[in-house]
mmCIF file of C-alpha atoms and ligand atoms in Angstrom:
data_model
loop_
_atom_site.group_PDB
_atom_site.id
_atom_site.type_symbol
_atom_site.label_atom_id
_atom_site.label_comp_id
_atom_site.label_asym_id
_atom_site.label_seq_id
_atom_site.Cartn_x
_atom_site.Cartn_y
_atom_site.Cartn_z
ATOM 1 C CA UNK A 1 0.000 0.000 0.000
ATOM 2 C CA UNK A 2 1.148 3.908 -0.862
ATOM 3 C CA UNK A 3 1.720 5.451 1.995
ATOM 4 C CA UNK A 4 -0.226 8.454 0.728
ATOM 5 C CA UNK A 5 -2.997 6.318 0.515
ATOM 6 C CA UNK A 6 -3.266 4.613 3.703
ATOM 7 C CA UNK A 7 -3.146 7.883 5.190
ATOM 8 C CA UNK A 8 -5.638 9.313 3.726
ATOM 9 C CA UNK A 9 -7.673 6.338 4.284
ATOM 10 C CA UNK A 10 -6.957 6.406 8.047
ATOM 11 C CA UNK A 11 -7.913 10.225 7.839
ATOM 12 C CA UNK A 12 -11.080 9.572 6.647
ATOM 13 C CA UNK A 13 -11.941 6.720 9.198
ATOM 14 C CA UNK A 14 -10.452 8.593 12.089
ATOM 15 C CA UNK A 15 -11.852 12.229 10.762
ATOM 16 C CA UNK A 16 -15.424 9.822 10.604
ATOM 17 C CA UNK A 17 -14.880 8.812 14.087
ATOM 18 C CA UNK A 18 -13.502 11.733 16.108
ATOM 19 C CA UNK A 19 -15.858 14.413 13.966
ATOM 20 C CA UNK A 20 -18.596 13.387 12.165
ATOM 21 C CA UNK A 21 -19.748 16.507 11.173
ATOM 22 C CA UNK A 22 -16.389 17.472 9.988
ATOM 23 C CA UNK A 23 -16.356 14.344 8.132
ATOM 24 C CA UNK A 24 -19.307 15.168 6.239
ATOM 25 C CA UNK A 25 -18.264 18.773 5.231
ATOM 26 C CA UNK A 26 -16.123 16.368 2.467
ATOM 27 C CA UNK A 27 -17.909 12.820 2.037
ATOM 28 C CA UNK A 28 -21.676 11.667 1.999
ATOM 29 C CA UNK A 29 -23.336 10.577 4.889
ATOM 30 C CA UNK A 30 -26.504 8.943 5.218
ATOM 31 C CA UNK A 31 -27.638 11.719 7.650
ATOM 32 C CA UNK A 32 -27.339 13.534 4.777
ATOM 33 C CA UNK A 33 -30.657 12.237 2.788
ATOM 34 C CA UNK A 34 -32.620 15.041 1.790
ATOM 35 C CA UNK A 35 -36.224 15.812 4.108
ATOM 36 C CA UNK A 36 -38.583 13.854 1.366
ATOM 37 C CA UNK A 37 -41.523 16.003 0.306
ATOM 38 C CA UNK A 38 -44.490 14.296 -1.037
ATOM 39 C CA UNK A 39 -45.468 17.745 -3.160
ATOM 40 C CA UNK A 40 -41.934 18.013 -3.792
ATOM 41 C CA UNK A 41 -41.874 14.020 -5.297
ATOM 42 C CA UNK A 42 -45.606 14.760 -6.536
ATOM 43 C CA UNK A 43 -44.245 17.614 -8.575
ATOM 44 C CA UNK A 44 -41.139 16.061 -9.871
ATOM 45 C CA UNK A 45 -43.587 13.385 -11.338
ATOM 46 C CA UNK A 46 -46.392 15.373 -12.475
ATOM 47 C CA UNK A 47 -43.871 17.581 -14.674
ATOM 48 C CA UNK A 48 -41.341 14.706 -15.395
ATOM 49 C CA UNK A 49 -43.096 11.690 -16.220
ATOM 50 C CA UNK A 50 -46.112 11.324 -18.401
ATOM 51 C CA UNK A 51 -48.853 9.327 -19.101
ATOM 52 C CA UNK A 52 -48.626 7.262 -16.256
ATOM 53 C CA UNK A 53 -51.173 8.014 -13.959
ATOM 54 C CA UNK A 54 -51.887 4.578 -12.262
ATOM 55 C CA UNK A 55 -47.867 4.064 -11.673
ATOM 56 C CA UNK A 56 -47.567 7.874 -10.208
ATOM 57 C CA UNK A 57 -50.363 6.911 -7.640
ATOM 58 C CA UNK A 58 -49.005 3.903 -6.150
ATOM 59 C CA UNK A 59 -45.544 5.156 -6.074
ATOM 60 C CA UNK A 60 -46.754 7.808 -4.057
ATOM 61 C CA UNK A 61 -48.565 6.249 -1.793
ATOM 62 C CA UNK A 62 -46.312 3.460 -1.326
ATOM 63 C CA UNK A 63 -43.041 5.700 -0.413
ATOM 64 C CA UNK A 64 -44.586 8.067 2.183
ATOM 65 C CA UNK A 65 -46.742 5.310 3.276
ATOM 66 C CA UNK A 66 -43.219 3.510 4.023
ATOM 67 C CA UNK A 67 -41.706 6.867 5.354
ATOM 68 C CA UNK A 68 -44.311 7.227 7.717
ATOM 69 C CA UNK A 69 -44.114 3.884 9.404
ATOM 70 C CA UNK A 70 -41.567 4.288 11.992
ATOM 71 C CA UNK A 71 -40.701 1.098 12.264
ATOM 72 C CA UNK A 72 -41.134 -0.821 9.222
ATOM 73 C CA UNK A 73 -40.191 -4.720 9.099
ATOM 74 C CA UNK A 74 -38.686 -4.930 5.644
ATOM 75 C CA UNK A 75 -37.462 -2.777 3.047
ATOM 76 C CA UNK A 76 -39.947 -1.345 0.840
ATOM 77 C CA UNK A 77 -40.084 -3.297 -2.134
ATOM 78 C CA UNK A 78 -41.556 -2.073 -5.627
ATOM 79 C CA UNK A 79 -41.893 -4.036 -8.883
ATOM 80 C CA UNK A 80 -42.287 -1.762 -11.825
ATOM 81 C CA UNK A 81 -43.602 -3.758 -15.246
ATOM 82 C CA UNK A 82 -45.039 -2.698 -18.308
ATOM 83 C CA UNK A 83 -43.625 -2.000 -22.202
ATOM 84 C CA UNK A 84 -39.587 -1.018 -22.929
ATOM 85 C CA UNK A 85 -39.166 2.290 -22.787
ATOM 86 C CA UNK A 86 -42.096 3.893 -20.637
ATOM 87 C CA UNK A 87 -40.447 5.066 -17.655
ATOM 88 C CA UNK A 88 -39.145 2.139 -15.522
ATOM 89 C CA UNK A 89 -35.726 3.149 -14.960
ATOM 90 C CA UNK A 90 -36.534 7.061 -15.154
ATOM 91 C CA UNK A 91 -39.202 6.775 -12.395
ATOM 92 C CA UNK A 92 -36.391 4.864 -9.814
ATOM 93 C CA UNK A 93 -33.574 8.043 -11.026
ATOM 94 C CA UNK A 94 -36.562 10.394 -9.574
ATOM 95 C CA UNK A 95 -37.329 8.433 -6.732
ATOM 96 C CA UNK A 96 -33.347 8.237 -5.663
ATOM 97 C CA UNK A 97 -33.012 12.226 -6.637
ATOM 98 C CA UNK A 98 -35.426 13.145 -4.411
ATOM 99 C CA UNK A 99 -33.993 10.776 -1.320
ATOM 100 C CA UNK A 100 -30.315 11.832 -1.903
ATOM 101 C CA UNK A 101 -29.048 14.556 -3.364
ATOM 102 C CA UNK A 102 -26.289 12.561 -5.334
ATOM 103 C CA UNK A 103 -29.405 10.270 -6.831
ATOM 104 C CA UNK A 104 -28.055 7.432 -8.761
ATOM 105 C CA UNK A 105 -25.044 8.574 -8.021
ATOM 106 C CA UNK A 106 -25.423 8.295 -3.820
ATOM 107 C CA UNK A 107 -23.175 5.765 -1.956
ATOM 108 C CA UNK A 108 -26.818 4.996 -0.711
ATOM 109 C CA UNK A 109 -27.892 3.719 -4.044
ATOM 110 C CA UNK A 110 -27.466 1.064 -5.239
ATOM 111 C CA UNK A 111 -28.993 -0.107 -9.333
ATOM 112 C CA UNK A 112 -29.003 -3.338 -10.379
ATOM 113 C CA UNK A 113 -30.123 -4.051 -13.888
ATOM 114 C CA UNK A 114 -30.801 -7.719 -14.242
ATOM 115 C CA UNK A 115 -29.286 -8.273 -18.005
ATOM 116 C CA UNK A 116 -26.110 -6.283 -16.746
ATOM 117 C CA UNK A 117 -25.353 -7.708 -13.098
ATOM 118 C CA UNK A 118 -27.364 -11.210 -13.438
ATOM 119 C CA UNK A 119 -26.932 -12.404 -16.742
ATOM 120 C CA UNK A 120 -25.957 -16.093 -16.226
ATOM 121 C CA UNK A 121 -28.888 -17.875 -15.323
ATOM 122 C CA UNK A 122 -26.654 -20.410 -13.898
ATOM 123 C CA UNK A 123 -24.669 -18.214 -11.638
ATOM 124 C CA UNK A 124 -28.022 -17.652 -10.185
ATOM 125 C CA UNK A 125 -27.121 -19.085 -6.451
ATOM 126 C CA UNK A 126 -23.888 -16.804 -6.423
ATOM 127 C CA UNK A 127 -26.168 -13.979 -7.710
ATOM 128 C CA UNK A 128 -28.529 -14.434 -4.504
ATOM 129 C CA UNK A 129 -25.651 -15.067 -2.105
ATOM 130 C CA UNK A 130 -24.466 -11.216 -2.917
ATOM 131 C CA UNK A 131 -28.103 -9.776 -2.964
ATOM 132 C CA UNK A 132 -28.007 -10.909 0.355
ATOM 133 C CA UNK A 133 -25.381 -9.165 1.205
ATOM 134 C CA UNK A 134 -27.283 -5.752 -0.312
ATOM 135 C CA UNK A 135 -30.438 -6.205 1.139
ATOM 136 C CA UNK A 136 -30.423 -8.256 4.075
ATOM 137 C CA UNK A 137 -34.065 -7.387 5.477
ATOM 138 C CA UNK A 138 -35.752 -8.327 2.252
ATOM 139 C CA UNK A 139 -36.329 -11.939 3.130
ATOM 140 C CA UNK A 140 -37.575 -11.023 6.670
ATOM 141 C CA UNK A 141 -41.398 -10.846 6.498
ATOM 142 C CA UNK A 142 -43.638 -11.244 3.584
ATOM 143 C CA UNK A 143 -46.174 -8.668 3.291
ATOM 144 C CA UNK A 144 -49.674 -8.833 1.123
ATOM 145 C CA UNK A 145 -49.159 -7.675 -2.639
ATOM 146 C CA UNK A 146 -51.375 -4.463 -3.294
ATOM 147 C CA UNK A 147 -52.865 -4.951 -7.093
ATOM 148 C CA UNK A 148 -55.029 -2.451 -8.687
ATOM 149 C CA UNK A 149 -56.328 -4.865 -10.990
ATOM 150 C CA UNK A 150 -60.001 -2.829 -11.667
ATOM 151 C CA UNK A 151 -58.053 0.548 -12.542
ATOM 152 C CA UNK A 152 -55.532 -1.339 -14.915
ATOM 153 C CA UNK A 153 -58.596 -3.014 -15.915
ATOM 154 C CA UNK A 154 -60.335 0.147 -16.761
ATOM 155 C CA UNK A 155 -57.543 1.455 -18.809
ATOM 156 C CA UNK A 156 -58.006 -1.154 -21.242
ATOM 157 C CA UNK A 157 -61.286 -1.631 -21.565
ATOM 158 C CA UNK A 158 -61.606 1.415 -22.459
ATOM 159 C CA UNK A 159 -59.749 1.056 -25.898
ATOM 160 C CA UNK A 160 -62.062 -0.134 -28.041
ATOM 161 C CA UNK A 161 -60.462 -1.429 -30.826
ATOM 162 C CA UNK A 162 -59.094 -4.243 -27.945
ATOM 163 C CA UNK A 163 -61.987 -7.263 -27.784
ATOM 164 C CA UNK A 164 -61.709 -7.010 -23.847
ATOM 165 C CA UNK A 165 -65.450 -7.151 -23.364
ATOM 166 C CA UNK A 166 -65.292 -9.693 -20.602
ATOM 167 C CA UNK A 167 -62.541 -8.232 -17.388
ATOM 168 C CA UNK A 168 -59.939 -10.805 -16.871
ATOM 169 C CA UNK A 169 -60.894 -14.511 -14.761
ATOM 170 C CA UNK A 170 -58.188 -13.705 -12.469
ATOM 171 C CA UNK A 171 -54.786 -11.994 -11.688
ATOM 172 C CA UNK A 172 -53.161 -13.759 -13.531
ATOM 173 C CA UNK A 173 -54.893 -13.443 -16.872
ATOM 174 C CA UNK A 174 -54.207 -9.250 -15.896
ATOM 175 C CA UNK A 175 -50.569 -9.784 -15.726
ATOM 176 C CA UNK A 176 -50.207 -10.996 -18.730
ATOM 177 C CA UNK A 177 -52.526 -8.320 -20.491
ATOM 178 C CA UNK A 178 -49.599 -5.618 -18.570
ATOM 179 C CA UNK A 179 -46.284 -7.668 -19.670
ATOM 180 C CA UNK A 180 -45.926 -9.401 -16.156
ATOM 181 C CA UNK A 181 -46.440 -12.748 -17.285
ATOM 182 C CA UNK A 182 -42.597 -13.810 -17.418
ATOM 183 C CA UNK A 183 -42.413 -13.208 -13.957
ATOM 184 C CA UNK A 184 -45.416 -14.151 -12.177
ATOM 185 C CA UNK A 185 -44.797 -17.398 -10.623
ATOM 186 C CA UNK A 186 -41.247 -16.202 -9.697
ATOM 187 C CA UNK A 187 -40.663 -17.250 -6.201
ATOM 188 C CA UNK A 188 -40.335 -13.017 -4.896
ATOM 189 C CA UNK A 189 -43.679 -13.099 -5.683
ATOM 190 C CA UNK A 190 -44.913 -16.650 -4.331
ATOM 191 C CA UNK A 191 -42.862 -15.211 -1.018
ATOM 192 C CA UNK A 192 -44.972 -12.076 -0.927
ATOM 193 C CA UNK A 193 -41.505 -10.052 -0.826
ATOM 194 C CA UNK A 194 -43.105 -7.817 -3.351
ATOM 195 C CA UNK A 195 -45.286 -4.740 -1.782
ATOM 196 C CA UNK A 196 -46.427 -3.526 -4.908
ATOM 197 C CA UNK A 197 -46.403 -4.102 -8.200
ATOM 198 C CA UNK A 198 -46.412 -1.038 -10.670
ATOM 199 C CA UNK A 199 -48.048 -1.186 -13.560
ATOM 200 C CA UNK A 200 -46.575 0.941 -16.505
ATOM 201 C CA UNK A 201 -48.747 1.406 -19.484
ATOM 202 C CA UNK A 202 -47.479 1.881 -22.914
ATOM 203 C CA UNK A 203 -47.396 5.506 -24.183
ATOM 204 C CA UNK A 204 -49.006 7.446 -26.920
ATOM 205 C CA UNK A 205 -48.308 9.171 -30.146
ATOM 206 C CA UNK A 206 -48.970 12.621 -27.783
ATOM 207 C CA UNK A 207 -46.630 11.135 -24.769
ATOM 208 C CA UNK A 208 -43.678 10.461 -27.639
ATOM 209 C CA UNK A 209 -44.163 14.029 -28.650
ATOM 210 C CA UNK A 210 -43.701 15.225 -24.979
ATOM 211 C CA UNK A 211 -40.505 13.442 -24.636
ATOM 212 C CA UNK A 212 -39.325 14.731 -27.743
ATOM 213 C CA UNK A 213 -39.995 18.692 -26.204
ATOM 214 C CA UNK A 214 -38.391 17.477 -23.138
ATOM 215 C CA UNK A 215 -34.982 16.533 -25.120
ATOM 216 C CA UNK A 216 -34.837 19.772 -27.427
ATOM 217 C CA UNK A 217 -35.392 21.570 -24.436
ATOM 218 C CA UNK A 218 -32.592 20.120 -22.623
ATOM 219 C CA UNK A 219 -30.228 20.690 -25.741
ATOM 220 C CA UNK A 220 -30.869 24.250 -26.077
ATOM 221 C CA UNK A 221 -32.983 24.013 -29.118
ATOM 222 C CA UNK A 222 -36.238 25.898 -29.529
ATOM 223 C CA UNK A 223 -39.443 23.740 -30.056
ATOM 224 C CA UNK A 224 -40.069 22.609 -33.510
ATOM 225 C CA UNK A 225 -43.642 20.921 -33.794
ATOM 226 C CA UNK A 226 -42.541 20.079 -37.314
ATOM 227 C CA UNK A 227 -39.236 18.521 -36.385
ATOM 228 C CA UNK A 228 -41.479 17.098 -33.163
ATOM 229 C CA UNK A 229 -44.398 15.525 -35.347
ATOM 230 C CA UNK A 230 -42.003 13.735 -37.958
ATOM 231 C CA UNK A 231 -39.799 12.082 -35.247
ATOM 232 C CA UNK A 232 -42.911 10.878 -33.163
ATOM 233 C CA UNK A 233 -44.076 9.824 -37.119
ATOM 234 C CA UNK A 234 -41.115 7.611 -37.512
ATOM 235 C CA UNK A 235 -41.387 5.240 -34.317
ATOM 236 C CA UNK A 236 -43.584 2.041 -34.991
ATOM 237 C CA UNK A 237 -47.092 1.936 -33.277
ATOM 238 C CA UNK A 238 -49.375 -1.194 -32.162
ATOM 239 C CA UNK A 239 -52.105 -2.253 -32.644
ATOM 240 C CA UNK A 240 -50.813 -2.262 -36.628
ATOM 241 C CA UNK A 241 -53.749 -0.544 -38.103
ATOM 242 C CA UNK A 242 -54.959 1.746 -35.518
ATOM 243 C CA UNK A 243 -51.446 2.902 -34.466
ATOM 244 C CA UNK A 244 -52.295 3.790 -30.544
ATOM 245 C CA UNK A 245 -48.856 2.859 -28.731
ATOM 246 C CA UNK A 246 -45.394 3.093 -29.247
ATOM 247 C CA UNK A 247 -43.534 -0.292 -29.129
ATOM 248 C CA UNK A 248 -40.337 1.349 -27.634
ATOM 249 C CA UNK A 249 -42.396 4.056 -25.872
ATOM 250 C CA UNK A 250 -39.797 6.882 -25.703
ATOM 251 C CA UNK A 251 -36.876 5.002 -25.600
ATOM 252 C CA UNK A 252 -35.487 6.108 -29.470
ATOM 253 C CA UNK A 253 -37.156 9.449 -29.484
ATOM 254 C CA UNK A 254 -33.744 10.752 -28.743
ATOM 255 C CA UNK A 255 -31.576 9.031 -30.930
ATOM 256 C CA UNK A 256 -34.135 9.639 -33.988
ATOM 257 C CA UNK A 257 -33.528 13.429 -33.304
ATOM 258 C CA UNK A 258 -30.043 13.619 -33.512
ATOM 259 C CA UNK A 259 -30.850 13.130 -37.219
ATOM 260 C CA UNK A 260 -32.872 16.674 -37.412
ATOM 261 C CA UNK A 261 -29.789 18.218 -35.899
ATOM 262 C CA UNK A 262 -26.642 17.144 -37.340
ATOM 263 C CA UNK A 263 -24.698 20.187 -36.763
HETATM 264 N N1 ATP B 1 -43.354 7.911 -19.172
HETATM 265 C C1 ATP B 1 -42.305 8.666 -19.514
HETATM 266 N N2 ATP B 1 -42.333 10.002 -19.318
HETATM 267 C C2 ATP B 1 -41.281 10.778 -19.671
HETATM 268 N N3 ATP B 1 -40.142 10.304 -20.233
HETATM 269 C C3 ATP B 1 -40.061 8.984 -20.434
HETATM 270 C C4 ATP B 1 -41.123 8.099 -20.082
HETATM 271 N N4 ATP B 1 -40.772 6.851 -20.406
HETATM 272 C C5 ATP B 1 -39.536 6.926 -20.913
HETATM 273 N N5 ATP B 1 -39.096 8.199 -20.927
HETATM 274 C C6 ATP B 1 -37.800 8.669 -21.451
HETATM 275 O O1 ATP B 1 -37.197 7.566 -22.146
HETATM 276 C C7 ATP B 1 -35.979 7.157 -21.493
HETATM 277 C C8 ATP B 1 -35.902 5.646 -21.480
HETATM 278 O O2 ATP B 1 -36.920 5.135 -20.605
HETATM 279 P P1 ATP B 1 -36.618 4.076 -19.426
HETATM 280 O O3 ATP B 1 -35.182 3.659 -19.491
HETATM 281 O O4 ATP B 1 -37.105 4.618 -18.151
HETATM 282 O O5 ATP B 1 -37.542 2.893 -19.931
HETATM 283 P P2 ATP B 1 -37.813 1.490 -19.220
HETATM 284 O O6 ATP B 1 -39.295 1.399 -19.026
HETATM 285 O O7 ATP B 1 -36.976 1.373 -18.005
HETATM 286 O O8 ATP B 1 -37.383 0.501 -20.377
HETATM 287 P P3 ATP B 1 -36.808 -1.022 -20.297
HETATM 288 O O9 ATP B 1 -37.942 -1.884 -19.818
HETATM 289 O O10 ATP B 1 -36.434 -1.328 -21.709
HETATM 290 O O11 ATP B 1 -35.620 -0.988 -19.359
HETATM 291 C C9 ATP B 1 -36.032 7.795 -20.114
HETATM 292 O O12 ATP B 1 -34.746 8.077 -19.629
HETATM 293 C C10 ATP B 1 -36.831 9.053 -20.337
HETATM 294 O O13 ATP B 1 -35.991 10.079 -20.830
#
């Protein structure tokens, strides 16, 4: 070991221990988590995330419902599903922005993407073994899944060009209709580990064209509807004929622009 760095090290743990508040001038501490507001969160998703109404409402409810049990027996745990592309990932950077000021970026925060960090299905003991090591209160008490099954349920129905005249025989039969069907038998689930599932529904020719605003926004660029329409033209829709939802949701937008502004 440098000697440089070992005492630097032993600064920090010694600084840490004699002065925490010191300490923290320089480093983050977990004291340091921002005060969560609920209007503050509220806000961030109203203006940030769109056309996800159902997932916005249980997201809220579930973290300050969490935050306001003062002695809660497991981690809160949240399973977001629905089509690539229509906000999974974004929603947990908001979440983790408005808990530490670092977000994604916190020492507190930690992002696993299954395809990146679990990608050998045969590794999968090894895989669990360092979870554990993560999140050691997740296996601690199971705790009853909350499903909003009649509002997902009234989303579709209300598309008529779907033949959905009869609601779904049972939970099951939902999940699949929202893209959960991979994983429902998966044994988080058969453990009730899972708090709430999150429903995220595909997005609209009008959400693509908000995400596009969004982007030219953040690079500087006034807002062209023209440019805006003929990118939000160019992803592919489903159903085929009636052309309701983007298959990628807003995932491309981006890329697709960079072709309006080759500069
Ligand atoms: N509902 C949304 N509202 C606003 N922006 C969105 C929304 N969905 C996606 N985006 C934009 O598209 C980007 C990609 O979306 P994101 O990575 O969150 O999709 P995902 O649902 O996690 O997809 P996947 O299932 O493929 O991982 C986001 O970073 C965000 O900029």
């Amino acid at each position: 070991v440098e000697p440089i760095s070992l005492g630097l090290a032993l600064a920090g743990v010694l600084t840490g221990y004699i002065c925490p508040r010191l300490y923290c001038l320089f480093a983050e501490c977990c004291g340091q988590k921002r005060s969560l507001s609920r209007e503050a969160l509220q806000k961030d998703l109203d203006d940030k995330l769109f056309g996800q109404h159902l997932a916005k409402k249980i997201i809220l409810n579930a973290v300050f419902g969490f935050i306001n049990n003062p002695k809660p027996k497991k981690p809160l745990t949240l399973s977001l599903h629905g089509w690539t592309g229509t906000g999974k990932n974004f929603v947990s950077k908001i979440i983790a922005e408005n808990i530490y000021e670092g977000g994604l970026n916190s020492d507190y925060v930690h992002l696993f993407v299954a395809t990146l960090h679990f990608p050998h299905a045969s590794n999968i003991t090894l895989y669990k073994a360092r979870m554990e090591v993560w999140n050691p209160f997740l296996d601690v008490i199971g705790f009853g899944v909350s499903l909003l099954w009649d509002e997902i349920w009234e989303f579709y129905a209300g598309l008529d060009f779907l033949d959905l005249s009869h609601p779904p025989a049972s939970a099951s039969q939902s999940a699949g209709i929202i893209g959960m069907s991979g994983f429902w038998h998966s044994s988080l689930i058969d453990r009730n580990l899972i708090d709430y599932f999150v429903p995220f529904l595909p997005l609209e020719y009008k959400h693509l064209k908000m995400c596009i605003r969004v982007e030219m926004q953040s690079r500087g660029y006034e807002i062209d509807e023209d440019i805006v329409s003929r990118v939000a033209e160019e992803m592919t829709f489903f159903p085929k004929e009636e052309r309701v939802f983007s298959d990628k949701g807003c995932k491309t937008v981006f890329t697709k622009l960079d072709y309006y502004y080759d500069d």
